[in-house]
PDB file of C-alpha atoms in Angstrom:
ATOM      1  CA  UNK A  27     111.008 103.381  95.027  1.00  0.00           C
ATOM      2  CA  UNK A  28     114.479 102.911  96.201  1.00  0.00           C
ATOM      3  CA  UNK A  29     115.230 102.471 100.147  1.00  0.00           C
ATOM      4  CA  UNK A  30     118.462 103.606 101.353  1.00  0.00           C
ATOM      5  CA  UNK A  31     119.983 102.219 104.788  1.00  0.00           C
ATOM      6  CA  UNK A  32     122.978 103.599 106.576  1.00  0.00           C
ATOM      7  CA  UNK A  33     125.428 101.241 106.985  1.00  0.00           C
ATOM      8  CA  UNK A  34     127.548 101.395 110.445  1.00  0.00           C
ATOM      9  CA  UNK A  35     124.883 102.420 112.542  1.00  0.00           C
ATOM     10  CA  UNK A  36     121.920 101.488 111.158  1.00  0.00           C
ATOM     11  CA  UNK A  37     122.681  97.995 110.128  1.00  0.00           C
ATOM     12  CA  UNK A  38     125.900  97.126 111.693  1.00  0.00           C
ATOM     13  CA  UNK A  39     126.964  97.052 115.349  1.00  0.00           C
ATOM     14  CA  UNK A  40     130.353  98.879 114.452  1.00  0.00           C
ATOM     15  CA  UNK A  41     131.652  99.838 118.196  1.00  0.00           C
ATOM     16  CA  UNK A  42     130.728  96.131 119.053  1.00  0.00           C
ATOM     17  CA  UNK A  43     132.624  94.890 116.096  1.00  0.00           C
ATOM     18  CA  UNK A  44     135.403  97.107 116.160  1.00  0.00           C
ATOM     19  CA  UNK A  45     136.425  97.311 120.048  1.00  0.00           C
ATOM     20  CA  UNK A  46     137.445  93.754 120.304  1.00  0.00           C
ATOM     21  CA  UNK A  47     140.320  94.239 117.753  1.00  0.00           C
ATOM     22  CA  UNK A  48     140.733  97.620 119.363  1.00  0.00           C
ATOM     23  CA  UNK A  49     141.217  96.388 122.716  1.00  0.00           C
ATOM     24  CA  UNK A  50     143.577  93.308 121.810  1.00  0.00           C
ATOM     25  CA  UNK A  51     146.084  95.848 120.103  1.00  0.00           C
ATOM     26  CA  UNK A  52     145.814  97.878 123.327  1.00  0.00           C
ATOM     27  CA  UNK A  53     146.740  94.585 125.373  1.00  0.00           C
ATOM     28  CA  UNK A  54     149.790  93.777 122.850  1.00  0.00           C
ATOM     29  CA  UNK A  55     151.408  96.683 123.725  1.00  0.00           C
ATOM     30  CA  UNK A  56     150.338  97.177 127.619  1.00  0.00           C
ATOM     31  CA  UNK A  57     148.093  99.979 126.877  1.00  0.00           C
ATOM     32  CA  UNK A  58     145.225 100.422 129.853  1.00  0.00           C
ATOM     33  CA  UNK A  59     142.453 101.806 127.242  1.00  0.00           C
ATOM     34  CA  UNK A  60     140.182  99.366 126.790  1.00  0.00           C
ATOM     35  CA  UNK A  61     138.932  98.392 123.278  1.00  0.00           C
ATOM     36  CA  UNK A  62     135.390 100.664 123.749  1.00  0.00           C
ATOM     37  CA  UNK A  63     137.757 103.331 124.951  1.00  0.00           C
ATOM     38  CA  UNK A  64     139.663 103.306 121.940  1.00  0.00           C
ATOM     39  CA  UNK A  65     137.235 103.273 119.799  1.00  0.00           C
ATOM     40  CA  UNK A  66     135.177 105.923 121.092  1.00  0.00           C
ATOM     41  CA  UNK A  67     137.805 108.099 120.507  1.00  0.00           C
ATOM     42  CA  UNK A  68     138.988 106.910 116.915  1.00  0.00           C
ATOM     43  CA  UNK A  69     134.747 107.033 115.841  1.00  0.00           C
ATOM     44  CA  UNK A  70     134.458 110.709 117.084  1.00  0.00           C
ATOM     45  CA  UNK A  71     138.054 111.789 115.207  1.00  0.00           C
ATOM     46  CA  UNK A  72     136.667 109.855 112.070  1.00  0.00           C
ATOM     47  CA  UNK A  73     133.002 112.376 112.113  1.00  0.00           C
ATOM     48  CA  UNK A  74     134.647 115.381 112.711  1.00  0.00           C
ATOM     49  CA  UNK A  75     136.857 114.868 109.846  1.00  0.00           C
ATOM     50  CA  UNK A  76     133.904 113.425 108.081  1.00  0.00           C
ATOM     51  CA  UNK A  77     132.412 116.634 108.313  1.00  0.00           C
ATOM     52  CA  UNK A  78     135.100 118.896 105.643  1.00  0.00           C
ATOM     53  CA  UNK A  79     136.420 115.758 103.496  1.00  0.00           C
ATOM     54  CA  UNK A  80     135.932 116.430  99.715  1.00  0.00           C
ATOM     55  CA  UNK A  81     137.235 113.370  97.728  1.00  0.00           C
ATOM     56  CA  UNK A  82     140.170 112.218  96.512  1.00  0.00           C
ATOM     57  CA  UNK A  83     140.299 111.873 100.215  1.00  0.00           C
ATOM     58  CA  UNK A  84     139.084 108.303 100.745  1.00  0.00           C
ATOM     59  CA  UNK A  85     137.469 106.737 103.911  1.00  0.00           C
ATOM     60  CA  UNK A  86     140.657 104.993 104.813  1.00  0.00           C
ATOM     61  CA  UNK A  87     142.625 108.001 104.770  1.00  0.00           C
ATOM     62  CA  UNK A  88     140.164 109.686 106.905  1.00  0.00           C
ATOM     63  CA  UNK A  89     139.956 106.618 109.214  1.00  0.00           C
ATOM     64  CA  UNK A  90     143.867 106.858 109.213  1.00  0.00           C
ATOM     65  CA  UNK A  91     144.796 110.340 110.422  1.00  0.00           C
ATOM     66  CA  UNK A  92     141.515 109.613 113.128  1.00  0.00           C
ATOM     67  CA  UNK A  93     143.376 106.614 114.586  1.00  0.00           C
ATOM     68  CA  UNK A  94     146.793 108.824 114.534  1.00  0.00           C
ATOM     69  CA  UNK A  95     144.779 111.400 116.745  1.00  0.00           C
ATOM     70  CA  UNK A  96     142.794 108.974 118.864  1.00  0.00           C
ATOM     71  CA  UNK A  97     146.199 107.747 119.882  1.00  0.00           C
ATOM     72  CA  UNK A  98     147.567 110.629 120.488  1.00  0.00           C
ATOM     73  CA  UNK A  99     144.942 111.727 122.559  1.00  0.00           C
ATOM     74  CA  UNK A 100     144.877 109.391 124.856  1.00  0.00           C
ATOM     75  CA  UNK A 101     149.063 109.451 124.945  1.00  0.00           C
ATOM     76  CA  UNK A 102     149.568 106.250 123.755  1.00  0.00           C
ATOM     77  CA  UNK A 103     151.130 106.751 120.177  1.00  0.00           C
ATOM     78  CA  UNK A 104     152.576 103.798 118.450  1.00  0.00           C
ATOM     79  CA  UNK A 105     156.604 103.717 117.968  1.00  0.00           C
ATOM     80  CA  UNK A 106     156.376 104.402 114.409  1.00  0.00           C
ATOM     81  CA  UNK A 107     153.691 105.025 111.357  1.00  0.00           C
ATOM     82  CA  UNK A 108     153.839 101.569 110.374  1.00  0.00           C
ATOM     83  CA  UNK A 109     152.170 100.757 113.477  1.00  0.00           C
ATOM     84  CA  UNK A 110     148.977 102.688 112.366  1.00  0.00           C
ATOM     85  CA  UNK A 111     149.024 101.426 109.362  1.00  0.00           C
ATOM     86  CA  UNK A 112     148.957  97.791 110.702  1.00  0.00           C
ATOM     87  CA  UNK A 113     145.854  98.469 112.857  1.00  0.00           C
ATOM     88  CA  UNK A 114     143.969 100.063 110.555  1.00  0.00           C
ATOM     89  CA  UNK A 115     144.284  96.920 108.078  1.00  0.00           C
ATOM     90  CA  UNK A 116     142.898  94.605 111.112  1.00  0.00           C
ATOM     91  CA  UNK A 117     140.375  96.747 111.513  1.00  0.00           C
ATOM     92  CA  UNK A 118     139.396  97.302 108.139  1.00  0.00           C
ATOM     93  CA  UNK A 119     140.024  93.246 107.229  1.00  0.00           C
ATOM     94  CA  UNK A 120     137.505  92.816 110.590  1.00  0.00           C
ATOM     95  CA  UNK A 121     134.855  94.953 109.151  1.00  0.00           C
ATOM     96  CA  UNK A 122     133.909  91.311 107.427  1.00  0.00           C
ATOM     97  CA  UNK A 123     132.963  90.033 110.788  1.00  0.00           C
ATOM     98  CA  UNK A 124     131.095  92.924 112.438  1.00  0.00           C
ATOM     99  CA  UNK A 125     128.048  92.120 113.434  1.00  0.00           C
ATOM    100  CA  UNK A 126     124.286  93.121 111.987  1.00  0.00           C
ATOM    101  CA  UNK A 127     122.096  94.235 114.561  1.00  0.00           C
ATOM    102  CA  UNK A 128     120.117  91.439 115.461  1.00  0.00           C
ATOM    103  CA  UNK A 129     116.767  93.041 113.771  1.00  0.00           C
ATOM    104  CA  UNK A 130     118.322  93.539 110.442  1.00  0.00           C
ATOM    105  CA  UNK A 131     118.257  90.533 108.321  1.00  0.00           C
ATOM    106  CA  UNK A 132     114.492  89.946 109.010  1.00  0.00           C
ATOM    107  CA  UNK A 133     113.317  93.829 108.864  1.00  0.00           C
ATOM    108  CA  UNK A 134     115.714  94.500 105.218  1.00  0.00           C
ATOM    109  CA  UNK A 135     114.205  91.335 103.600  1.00  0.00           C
ATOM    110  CA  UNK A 136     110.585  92.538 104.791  1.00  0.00           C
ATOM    111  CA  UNK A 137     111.805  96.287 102.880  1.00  0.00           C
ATOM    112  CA  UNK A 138     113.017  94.373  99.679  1.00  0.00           C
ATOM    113  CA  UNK A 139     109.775  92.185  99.409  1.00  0.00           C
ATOM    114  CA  UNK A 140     108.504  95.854  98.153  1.00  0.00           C
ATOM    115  CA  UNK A 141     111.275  97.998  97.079  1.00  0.00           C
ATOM    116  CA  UNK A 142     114.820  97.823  96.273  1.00  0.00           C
ATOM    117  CA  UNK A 143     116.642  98.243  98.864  1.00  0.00           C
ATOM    118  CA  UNK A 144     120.499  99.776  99.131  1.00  0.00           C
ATOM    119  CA  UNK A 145     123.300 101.496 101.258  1.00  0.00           C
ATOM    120  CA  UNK A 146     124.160 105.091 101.708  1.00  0.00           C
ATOM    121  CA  UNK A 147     127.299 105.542 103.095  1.00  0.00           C
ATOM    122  CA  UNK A 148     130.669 107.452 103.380  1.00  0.00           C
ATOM    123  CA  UNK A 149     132.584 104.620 102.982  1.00  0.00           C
ATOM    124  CA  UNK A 150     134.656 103.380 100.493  1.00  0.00           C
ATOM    125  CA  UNK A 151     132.990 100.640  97.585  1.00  0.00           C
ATOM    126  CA  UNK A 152     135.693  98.147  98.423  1.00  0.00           C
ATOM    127  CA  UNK A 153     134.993  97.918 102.366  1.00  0.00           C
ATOM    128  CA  UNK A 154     131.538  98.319 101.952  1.00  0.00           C
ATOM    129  CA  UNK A 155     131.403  95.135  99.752  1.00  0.00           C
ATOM    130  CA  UNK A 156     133.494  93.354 102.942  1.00  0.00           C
ATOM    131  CA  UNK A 157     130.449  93.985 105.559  1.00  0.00           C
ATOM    132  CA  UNK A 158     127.615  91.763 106.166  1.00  0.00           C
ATOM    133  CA  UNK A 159     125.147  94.109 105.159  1.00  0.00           C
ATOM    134  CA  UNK A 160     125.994  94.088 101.896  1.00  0.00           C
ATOM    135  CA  UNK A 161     124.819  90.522 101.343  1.00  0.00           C
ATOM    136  CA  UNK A 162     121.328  92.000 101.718  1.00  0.00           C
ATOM    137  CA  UNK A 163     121.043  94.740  99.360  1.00  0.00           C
ATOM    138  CA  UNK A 164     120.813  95.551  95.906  1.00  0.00           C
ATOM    139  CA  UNK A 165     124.714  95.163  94.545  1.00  0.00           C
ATOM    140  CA  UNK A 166     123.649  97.875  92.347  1.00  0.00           C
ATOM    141  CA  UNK A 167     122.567 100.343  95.123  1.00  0.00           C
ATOM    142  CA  UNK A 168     125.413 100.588  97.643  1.00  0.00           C
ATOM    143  CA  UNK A 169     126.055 104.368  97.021  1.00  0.00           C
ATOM    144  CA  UNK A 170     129.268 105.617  98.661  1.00  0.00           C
ATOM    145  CA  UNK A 171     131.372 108.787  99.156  1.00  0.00           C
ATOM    146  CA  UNK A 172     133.611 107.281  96.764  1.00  0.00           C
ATOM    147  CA  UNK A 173     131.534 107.249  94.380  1.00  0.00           C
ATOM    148  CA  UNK A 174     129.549 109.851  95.124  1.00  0.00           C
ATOM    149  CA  UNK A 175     132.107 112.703  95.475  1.00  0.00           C
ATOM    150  CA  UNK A 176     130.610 113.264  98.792  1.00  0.00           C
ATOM    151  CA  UNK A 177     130.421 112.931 102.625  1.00  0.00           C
ATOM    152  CA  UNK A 178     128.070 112.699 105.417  1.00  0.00           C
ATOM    153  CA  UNK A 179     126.739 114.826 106.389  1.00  0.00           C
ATOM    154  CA  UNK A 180     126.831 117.270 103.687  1.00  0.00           C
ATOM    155  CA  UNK A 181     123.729 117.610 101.962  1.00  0.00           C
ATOM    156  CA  UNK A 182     125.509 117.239  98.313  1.00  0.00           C
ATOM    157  CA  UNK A 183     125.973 113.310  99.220  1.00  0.00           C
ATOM    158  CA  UNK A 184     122.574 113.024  99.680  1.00  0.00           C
ATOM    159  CA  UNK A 185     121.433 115.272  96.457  1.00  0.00           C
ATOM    160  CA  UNK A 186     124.220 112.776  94.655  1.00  0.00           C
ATOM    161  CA  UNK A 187     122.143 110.090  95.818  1.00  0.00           C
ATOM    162  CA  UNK A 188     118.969 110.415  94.822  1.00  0.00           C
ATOM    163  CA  UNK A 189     120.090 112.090  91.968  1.00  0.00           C
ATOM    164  CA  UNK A 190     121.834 108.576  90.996  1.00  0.00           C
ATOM    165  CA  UNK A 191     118.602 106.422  90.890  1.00  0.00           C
ATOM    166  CA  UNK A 192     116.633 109.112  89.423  1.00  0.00           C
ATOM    167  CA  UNK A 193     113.705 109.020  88.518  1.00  0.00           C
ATOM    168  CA  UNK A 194     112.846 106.489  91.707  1.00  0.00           C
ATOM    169  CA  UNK A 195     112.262 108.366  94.503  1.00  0.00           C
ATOM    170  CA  UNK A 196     114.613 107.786  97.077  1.00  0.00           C
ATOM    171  CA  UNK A 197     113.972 106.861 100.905  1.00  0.00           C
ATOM    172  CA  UNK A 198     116.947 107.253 103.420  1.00  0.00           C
ATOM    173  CA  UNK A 199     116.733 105.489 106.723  1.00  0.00           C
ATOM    174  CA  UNK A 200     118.905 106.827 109.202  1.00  0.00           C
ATOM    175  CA  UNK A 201     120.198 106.048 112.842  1.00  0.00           C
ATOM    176  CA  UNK A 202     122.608 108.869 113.860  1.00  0.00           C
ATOM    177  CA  UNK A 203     121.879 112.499 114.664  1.00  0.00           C
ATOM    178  CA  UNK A 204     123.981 113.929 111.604  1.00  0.00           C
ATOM    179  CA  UNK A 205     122.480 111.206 108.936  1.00  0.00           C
ATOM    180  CA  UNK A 206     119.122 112.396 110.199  1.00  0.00           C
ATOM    181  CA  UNK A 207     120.188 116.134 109.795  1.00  0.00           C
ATOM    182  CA  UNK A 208     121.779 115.661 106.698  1.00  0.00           C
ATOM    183  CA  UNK A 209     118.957 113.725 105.006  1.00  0.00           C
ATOM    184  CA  UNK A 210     116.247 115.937 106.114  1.00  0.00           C
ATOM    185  CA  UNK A 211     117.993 119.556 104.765  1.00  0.00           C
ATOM    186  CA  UNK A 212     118.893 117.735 101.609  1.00  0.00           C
ATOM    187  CA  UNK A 213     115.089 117.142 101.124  1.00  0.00           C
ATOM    188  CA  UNK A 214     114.832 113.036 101.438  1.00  0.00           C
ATOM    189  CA  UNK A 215     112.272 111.014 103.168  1.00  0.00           C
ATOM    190  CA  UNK A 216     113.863 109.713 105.994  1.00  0.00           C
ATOM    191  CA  UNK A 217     112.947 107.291 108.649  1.00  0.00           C
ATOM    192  CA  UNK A 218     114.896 107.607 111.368  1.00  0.00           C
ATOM    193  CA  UNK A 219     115.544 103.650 113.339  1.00  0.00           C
ATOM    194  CA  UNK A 220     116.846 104.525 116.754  1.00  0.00           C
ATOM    195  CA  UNK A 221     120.213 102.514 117.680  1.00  0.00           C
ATOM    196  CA  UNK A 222     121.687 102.477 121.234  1.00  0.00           C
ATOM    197  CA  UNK A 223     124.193 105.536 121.369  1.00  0.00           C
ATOM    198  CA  UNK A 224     123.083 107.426 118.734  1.00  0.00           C
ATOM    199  CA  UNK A 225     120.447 111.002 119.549  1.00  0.00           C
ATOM    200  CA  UNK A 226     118.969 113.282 117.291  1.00  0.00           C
ATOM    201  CA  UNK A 227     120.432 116.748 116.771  1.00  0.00           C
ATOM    202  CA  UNK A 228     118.732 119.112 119.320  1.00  0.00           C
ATOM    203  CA  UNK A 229     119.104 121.665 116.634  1.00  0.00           C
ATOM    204  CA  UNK A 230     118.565 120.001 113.431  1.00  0.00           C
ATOM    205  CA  UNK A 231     114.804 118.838 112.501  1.00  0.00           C
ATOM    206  CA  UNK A 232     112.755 116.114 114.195  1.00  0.00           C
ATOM    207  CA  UNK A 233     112.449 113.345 111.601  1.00  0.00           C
ATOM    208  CA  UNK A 234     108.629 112.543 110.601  1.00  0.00           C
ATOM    209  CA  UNK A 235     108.467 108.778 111.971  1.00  0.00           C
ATOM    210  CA  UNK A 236     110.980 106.635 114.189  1.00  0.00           C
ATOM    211  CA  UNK A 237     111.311 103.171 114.788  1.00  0.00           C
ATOM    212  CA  UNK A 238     112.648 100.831 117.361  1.00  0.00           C
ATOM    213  CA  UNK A 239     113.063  98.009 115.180  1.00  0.00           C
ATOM    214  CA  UNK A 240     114.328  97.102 111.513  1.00  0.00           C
ATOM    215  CA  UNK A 241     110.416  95.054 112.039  1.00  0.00           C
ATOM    216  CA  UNK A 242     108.654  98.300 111.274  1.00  0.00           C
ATOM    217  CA  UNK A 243     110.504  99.560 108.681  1.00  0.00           C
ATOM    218  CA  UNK A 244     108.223  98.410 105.558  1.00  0.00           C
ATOM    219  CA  UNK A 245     105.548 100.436 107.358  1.00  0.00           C
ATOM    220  CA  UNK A 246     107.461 103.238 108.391  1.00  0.00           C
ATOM    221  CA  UNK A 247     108.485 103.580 104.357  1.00  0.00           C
ATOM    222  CA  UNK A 248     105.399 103.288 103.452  1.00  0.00           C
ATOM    223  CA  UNK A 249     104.268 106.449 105.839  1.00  0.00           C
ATOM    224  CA  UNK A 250     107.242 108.909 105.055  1.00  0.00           C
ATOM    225  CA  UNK A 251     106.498 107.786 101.095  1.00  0.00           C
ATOM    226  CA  UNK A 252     102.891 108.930 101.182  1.00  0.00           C
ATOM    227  CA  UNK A 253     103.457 112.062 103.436  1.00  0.00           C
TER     228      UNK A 253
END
């Protein structure tokens, strides 16, 4: 069986990694948004254009035009393009130092004692090899939008998935509302681990078990895989 694990909310502390470098670009140029501010508003542009991307669109061009529009919504766009595309490459080169959350390194290794364990995500293969997480997982299984030729939450990036380590059955574990939503109504077993911030969709199915720690995920597996 192969275990999927999202990778910026389930495994990685993203809005802790990402505001510092946020907030120290503010502070270069006298901006009074604070780092968590800033990205707040650059993580909820990024989803919502998550939500029509088709590829050749790639994750950094998506995480592009969301920074263009986070600054512009909070009135504070830079003097020229260049400018974005300066922040978005210290964001994207700090992506290497974003933190795990502290359950993860124990809880995956517990998972991969059993089953191989990989990452289902919308980002691009080349970031996704800069994160932590990656160390942890099967090279072979980090399964992205790029190359799947789909996003979250669309259910076709989840049918790509499992349909890319067929005939293994594929478990997804989840943390955010719309990785729940779109793993259930493609059909996966999902585990859903809870993560500060993130809720289930009041109109989207409950998923089967949650967990408040990466320390019960080998059992949780386990109980979605025999349901």
């Amino acid at each position: 069986m192969i275990v999927t694990v999202d990778l910026f909310s389930a495994l990685t502390d993203s809005r802790s990694g990402a505001a510092p470098v946020l907030g120290s670009l503010a502070q270069e140029r006298g901006w009074p948004e604070t780092g968590e501010q800033l990205y707040d508003a650059w993580d909820g542009h990024n989803k919502a254009l998550q939500r029509t991307a088709r590829p050749p669109t790639t994750f950094h061009d998506l995480s592009r035009e969301a920074l263009v529009r986070a600054y512009a919504d909070l009135g504070q766009d830079p003097a020229a393009g260049a400018d974005v595309d300066r922040d978005l490459a210290a964001l994207e080169e700090s992506v290497a130092d974003w933190p795990l959350w502290p359950d993860v390194a124990a809880g995956i290794e517990a998972v991969a004692r059993v089953h191989r364990v990989g990452i289902l995500s919308n980002v691009d293969d080349a970031l996704a090899r800069r994160t932590r997480a990656h160390a942890l997982v099967d090279p072979g299984l980090v399964l992205t939008s790029q190359r799947l030729g789909a996003y979250k939450p669309s259910p076709e990036l989840y049918a790509a998935a499992a349909a890319a380590v067929a005939p293994e059955r594929l478990v997804h574990v989840a943390a955010s509302g719309r990785d729940v939503r779109g793993a259930l109504e493609a059909g996966l077993a999902t585990v859903r681990l809870v993560r500060p911030g993130h809720v289930v969709d009041a109109a989207g199915p409950r998923p089967p078990v949650e967990v408040t720690d990466a320390a019960a995920l080998a059992e949780a597996v386990e109980r979605v895989a025999g349901a």
